[in-house]
Tab-separated table of N, CA and C in Angstrom:
chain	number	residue	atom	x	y	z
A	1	UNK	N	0.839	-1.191	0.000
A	1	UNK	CA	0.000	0.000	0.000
A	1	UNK	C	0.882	1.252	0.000
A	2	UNK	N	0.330	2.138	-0.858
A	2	UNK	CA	1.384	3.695	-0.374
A	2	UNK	C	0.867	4.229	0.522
A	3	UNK	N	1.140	5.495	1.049
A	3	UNK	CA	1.436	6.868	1.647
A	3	UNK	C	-0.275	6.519	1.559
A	4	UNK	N	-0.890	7.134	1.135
A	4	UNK	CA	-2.144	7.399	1.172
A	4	UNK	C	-3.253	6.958	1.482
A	5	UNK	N	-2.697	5.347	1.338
A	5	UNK	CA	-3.967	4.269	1.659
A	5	UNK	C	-3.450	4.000	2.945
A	6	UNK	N	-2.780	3.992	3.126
A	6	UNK	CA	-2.418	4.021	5.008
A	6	UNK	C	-2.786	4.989	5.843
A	7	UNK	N	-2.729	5.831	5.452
A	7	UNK	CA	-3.700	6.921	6.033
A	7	UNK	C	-4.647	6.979	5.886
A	8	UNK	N	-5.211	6.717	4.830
A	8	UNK	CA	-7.040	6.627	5.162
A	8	UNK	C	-7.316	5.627	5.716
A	9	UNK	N	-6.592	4.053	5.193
A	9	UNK	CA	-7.148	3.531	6.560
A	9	UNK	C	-7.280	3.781	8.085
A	10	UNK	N	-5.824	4.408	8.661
A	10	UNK	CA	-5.859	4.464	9.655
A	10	UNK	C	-6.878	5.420	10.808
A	11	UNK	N	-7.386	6.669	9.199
A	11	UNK	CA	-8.435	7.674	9.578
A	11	UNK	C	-9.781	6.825	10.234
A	12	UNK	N	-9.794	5.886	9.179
A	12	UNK	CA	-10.921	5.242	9.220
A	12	UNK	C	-11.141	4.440	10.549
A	13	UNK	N	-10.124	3.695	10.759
A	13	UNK	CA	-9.883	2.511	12.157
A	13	UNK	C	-10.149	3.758	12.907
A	14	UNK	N	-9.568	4.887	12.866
A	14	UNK	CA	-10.184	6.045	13.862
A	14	UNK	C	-11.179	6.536	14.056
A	15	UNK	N	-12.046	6.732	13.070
A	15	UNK	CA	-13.468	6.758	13.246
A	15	UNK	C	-14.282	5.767	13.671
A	16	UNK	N	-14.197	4.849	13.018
A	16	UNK	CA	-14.546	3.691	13.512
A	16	UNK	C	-14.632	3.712	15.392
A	17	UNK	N	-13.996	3.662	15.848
A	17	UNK	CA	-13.540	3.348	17.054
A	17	UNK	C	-14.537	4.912	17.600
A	18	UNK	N	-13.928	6.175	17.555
A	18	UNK	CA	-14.950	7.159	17.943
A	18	UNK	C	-16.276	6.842	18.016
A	19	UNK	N	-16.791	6.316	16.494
A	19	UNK	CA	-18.249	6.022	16.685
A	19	UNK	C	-18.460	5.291	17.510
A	20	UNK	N	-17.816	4.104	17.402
A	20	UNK	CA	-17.977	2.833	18.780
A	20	UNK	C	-18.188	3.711	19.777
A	21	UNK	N	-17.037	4.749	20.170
A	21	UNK	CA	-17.180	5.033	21.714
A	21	UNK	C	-18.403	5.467	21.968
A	22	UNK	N	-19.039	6.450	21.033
A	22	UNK	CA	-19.980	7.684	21.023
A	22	UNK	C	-21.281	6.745	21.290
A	23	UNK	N	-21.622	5.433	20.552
A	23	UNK	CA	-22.682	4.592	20.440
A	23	UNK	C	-22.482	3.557	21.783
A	24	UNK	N	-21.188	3.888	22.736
A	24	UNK	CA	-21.510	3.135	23.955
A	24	UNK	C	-21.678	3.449	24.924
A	25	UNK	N	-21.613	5.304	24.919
A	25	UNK	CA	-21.705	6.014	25.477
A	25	UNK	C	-20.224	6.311	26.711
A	26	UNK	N	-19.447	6.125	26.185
A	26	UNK	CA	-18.008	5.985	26.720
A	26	UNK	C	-17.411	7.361	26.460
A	27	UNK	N	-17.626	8.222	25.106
A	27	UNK	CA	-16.692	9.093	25.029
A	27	UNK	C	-18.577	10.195	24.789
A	28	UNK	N	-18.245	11.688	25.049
A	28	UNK	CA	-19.565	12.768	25.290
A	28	UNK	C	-18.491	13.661	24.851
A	29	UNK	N	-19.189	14.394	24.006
A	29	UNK	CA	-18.623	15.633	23.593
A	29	UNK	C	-19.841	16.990	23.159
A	30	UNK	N	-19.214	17.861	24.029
A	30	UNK	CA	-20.017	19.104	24.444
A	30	UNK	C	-19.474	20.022	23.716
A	31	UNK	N	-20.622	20.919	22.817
A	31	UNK	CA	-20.273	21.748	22.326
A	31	UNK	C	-21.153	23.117	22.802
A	32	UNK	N	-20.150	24.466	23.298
A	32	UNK	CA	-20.697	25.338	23.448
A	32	UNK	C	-20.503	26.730	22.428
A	33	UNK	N	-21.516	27.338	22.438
A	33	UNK	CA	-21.441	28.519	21.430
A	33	UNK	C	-21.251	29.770	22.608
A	34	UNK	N	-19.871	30.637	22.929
A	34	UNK	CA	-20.238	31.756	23.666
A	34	UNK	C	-19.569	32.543	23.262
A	35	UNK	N	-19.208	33.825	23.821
A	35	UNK	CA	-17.966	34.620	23.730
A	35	UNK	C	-17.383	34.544	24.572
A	36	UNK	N	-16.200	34.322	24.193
A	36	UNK	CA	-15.284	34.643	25.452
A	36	UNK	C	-14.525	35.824	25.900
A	37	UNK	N	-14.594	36.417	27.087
A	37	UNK	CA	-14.235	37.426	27.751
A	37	UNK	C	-12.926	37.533	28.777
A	38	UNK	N	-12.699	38.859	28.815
A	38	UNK	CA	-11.549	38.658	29.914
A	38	UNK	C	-12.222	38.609	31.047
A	39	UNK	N	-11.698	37.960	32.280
A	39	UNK	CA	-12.244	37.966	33.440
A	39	UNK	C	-12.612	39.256	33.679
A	40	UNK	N	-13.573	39.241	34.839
A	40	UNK	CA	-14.232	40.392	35.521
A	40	UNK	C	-14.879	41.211	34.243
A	41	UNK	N	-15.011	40.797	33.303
A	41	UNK	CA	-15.822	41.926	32.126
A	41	UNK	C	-17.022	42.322	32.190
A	42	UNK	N	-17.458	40.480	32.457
A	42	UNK	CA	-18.888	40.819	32.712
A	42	UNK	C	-19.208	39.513	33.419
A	43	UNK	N	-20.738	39.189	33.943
A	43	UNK	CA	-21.078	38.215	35.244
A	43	UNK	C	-21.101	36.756	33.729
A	44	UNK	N	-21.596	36.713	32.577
A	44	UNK	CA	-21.803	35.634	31.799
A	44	UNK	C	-20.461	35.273	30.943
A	45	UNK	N	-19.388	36.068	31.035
A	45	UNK	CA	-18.296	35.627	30.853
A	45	UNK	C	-17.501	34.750	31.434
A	46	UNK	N	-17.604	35.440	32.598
A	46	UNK	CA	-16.771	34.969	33.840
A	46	UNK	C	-18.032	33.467	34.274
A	47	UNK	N	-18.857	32.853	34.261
A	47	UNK	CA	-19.407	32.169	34.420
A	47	UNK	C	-19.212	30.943	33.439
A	48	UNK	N	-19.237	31.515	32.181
A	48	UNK	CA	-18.478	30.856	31.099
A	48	UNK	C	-17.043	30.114	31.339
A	49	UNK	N	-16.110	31.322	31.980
A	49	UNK	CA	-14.612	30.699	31.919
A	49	UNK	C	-14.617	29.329	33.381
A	50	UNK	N	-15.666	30.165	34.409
A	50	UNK	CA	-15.965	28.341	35.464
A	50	UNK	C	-16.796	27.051	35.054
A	51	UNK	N	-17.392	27.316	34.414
A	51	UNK	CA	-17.847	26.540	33.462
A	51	UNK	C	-17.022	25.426	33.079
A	52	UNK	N	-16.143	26.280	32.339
A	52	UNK	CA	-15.286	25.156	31.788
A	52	UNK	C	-13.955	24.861	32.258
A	53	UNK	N	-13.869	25.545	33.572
A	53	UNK	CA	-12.889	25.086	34.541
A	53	UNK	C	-13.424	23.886	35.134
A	54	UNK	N	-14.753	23.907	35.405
A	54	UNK	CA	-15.329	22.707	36.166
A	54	UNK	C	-15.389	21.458	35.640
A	55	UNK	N	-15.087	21.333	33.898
A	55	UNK	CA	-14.903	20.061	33.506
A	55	UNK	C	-13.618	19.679	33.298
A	56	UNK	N	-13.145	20.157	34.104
A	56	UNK	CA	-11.480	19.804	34.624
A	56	UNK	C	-11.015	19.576	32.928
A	57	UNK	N	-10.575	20.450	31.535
A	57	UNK	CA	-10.169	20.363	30.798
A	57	UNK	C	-9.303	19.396	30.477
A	58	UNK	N	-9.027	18.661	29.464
A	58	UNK	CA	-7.612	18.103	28.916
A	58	UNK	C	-7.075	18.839	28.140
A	59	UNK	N	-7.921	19.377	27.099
A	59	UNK	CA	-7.164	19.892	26.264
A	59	UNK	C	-8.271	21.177	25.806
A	60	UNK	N	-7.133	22.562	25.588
A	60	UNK	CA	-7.921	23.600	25.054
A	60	UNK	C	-7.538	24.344	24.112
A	61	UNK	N	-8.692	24.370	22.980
A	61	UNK	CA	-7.511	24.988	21.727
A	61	UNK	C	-8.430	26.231	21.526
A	62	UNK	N	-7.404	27.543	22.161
A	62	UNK	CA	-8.133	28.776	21.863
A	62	UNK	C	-8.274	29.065	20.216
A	63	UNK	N	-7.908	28.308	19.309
A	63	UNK	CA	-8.144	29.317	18.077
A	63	UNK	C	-7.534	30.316	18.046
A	64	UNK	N	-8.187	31.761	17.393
A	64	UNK	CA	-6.627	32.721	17.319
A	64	UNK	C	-7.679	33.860	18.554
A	65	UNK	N	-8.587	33.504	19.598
A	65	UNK	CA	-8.741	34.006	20.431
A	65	UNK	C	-7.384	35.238	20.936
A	66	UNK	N	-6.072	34.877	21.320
A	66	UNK	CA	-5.196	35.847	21.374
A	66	UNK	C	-5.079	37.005	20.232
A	67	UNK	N	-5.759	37.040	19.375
A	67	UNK	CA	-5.811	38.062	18.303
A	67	UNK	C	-6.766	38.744	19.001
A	68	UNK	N	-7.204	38.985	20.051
A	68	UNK	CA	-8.854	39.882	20.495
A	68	UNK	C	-8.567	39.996	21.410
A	69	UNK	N	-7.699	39.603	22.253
A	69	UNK	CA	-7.256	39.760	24.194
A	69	UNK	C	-5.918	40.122	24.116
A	70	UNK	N	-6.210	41.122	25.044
A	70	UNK	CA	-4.729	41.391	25.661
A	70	UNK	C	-3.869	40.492	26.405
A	71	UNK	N	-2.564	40.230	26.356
A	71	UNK	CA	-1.930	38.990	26.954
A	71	UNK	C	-2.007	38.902	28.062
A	72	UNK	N	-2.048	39.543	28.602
A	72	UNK	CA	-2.481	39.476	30.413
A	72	UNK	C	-3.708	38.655	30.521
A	73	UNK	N	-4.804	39.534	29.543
A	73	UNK	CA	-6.002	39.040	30.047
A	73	UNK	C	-5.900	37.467	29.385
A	74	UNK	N	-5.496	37.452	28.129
A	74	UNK	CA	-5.634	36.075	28.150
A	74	UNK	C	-4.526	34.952	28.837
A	75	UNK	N	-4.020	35.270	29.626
A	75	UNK	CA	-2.693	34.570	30.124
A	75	UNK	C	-3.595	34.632	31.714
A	76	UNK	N	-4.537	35.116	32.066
A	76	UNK	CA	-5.120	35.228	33.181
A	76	UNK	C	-6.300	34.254	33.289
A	77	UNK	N	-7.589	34.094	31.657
A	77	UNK	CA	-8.341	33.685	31.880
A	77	UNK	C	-7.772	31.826	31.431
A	78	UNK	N	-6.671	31.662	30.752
A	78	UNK	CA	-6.332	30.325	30.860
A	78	UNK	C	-5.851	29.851	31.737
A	79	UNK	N	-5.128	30.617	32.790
A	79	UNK	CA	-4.997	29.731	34.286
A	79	UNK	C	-6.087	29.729	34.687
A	80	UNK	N	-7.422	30.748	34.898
A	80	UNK	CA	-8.542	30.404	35.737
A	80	UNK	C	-8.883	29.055	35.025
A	81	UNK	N	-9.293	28.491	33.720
A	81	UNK	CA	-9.498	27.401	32.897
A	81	UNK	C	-8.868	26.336	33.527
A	82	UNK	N	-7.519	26.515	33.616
A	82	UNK	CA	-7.030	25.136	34.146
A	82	UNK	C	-6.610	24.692	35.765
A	83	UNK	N	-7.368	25.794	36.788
A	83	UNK	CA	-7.120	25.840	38.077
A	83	UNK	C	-6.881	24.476	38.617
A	84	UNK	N	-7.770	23.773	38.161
A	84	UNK	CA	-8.127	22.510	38.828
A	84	UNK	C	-7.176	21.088	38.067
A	85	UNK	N	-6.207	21.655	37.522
A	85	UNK	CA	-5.282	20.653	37.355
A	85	UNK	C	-4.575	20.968	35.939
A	86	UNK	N	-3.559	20.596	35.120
A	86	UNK	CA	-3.227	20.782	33.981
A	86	UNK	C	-3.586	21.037	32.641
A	87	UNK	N	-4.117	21.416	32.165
A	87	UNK	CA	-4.817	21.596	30.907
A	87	UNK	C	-3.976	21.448	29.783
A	88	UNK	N	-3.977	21.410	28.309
A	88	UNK	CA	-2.886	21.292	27.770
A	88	UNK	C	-3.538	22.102	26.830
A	89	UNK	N	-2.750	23.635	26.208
A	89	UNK	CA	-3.429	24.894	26.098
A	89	UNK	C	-2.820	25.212	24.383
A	90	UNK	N	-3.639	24.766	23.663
A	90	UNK	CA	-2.758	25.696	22.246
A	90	UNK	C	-3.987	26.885	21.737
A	91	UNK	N	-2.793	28.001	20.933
A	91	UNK	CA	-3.343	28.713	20.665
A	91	UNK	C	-2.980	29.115	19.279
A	92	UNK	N	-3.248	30.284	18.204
A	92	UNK	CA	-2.640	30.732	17.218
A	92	UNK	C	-2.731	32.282	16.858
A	93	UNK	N	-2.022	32.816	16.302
A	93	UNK	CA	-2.011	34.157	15.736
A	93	UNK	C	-2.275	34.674	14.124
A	94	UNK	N	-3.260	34.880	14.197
A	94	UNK	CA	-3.694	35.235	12.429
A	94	UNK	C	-3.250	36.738	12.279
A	95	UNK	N	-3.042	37.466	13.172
A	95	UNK	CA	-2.277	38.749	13.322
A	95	UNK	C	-0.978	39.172	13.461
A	96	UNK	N	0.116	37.890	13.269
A	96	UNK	CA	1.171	38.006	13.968
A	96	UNK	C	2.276	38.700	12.627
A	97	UNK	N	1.802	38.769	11.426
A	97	UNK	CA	2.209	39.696	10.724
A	97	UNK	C	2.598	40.527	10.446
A	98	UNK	N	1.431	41.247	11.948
A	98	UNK	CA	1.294	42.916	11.727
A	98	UNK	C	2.303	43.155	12.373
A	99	UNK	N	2.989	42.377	13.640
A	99	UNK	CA	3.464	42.770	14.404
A	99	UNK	C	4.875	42.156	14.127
A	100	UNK	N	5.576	41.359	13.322
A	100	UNK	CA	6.408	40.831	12.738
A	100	UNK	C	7.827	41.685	11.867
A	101	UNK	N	8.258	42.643	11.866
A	101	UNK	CA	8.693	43.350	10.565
A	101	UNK	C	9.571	42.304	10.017
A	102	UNK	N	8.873	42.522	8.747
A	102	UNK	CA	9.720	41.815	7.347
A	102	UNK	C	8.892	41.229	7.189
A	103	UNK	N	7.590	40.896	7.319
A	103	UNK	CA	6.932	39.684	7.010
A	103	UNK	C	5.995	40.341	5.813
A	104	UNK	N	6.306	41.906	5.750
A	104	UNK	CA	5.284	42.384	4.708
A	104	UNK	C	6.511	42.859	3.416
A	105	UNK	N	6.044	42.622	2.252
A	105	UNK	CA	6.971	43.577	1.018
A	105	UNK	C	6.928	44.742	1.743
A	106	UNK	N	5.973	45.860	2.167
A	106	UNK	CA	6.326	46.713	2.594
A	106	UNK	C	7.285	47.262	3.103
A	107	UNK	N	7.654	46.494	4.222
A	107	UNK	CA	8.929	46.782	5.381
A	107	UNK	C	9.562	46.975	4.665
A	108	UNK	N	10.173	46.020	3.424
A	108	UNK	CA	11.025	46.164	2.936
A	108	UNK	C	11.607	47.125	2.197
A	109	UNK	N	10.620	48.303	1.707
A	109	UNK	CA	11.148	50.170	1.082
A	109	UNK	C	11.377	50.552	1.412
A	110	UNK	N	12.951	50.733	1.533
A	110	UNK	CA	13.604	51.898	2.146
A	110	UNK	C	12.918	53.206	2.012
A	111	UNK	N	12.560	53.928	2.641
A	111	UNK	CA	12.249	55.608	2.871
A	111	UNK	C	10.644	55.697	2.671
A	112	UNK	N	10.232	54.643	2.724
A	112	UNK	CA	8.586	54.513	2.638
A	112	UNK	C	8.193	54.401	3.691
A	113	UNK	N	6.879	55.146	3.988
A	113	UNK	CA	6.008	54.391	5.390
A	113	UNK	C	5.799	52.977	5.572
A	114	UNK	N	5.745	52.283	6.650
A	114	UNK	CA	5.460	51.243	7.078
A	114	UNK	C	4.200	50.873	6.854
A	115	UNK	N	3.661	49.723	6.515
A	115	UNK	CA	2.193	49.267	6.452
A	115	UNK	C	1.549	49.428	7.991
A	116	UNK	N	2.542	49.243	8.869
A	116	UNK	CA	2.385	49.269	10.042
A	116	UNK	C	2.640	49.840	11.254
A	117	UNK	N	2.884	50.983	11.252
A	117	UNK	CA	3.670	52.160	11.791
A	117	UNK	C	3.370	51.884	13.393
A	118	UNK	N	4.583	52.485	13.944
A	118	UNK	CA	4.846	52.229	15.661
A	118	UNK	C	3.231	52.794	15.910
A	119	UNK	N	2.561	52.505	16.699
A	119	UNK	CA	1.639	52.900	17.573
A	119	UNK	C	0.415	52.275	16.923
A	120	UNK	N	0.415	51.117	16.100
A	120	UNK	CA	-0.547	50.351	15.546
A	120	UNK	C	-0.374	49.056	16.536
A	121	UNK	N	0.434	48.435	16.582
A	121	UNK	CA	0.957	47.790	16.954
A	121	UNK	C	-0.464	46.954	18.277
A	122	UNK	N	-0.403	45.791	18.450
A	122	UNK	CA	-1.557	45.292	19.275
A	122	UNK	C	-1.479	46.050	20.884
A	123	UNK	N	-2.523	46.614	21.562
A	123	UNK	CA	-2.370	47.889	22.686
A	123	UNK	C	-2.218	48.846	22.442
A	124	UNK	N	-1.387	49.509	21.530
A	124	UNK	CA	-1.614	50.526	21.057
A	124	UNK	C	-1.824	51.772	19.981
A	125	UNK	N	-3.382	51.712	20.505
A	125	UNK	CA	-4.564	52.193	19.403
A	125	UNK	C	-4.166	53.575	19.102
A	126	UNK	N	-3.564	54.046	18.380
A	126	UNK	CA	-3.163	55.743	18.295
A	126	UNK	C	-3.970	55.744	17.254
A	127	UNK	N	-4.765	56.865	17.092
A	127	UNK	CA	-5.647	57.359	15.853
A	127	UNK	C	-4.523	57.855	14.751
A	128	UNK	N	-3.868	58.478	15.352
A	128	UNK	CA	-2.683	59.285	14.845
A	128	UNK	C	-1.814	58.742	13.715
A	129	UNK	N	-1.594	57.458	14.469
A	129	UNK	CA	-0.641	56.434	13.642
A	129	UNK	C	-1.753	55.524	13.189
A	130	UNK	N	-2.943	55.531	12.603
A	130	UNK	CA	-3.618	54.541	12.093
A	130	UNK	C	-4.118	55.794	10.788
A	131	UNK	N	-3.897	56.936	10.360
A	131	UNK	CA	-3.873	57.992	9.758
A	131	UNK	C	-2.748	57.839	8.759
A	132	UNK	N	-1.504	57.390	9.173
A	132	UNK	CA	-0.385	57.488	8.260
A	132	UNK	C	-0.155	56.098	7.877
A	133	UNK	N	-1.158	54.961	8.347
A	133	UNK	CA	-0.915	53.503	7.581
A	133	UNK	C	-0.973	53.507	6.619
A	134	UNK	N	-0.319	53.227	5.521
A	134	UNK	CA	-0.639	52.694	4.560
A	134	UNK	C	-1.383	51.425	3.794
A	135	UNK	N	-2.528	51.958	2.985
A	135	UNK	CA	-3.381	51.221	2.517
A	135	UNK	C	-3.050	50.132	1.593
A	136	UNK	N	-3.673	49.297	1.359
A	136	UNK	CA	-3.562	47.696	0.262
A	136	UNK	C	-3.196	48.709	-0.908
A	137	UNK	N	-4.015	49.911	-0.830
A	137	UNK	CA	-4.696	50.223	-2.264
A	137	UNK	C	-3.508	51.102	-2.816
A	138	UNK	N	-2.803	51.412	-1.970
A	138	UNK	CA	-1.675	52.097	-2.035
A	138	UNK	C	-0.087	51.562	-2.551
A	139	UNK	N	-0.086	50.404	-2.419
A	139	UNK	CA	1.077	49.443	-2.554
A	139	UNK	C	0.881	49.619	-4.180
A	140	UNK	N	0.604	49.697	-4.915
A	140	UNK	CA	0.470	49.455	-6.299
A	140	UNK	C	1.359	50.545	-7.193
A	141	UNK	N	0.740	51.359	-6.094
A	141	UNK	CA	1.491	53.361	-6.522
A	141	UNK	C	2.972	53.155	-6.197
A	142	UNK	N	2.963	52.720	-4.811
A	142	UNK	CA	4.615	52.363	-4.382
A	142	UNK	C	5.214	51.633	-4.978
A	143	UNK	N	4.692	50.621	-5.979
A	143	UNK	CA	5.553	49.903	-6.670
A	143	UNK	C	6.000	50.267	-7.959
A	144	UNK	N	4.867	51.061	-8.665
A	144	UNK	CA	5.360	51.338	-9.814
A	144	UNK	C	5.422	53.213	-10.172
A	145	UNK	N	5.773	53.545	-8.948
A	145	UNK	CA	5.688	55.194	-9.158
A	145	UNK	C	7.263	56.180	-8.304
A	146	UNK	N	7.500	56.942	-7.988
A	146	UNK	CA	8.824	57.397	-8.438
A	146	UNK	C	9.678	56.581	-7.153
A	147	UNK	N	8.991	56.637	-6.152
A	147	UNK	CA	9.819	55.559	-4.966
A	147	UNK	C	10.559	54.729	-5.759
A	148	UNK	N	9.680	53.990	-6.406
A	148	UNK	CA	10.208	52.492	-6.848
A	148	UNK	C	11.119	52.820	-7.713
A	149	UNK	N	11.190	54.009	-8.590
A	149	UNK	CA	12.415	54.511	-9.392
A	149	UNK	C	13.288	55.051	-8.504
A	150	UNK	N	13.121	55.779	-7.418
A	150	UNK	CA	14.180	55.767	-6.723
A	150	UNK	C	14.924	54.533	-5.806
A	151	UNK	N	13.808	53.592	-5.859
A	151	UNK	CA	14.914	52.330	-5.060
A	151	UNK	C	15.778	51.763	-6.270
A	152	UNK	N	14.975	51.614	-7.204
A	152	UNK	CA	16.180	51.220	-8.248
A	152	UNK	C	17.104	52.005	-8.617
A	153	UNK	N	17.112	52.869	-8.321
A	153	UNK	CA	18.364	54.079	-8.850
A	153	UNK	C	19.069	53.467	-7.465
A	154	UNK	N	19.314	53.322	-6.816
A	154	UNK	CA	19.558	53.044	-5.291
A	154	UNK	C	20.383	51.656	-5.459
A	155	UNK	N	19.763	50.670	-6.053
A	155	UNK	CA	20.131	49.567	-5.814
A	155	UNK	C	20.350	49.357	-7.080
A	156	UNK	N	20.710	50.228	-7.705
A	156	UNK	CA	21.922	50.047	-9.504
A	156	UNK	C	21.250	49.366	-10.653
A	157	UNK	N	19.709	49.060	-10.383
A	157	UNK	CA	19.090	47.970	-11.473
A	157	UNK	C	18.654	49.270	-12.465
């Protein structure tokens, strides 16, 4: 068998077995729809985060939840989550871009604004510096308008 049929079987022996559990009533899986909040925000948040402290977690996968909380707060409401014993906690960043330099062509123009200028940055909201961001719509001009003739004059091409 190759690569492929070994893996679907083995998907399969895995399902298999889930369903078994689910039809013997061995394995329960709860699904809730809420928002989640930083502690103390509000009384149905915070009721939410004991909630699911009380089913003594194994495993918790925030999603990119840290894209919407401040690290405190979320570094606060996942210990309340796992008070009652270890939890095993992943998370992800769909924002971590912004906050990355080099990860945009942008960064990379010398004497150009940043896509992302200091005071954008996650915490801090400056109106000021969300005024001099530069737009998607804008990159097009920067590429083919006198900047871009001056980086190439610059860099000898």
């Amino acid at each position: 068998k190759d690569l492929v049929h070994l893996f679907t079987d083995r998907v399969t022996r895995d399902l298999k077995r889930i369903r078994s559990m689910l039809q013997q009533g061995s394995l329960c899986v709860d699904l809730f729809c809420c928002e989640v909040q930083p502690l103390g925000r509000s009384r149905k948040g915070d009721a939410l985060a004991e909630a699911i402290a009380e089913l003594h977690p194994y495993t918790v996968s925030w999603s990119n939840v840290i894209d919407y909380l401040e690290l405190p707060q979320f570094h606060s409401l996942a210990r309340h989550i796992s008070q009652h014993g270890d939890a095993m906690q992943y998370a992800y960043s769909m924002n971590w871009t912004a906050e990355t330099f080099g990860t945009f062509v942008g960064d990379m123009m010398p004497g150009l604004p940043s896509v992302f200028p200091e005071g954008m940055l996650k915490g801090k909201q400056d109106p000021a510096a969300k005024e001099k961001m530069v737009g998607v719509d804008n990159l097009f001009d920067m590429a083919t308008g006198s900047q871009s003739e001056e980086m190439a004059r610059v860099a000898g091409t």
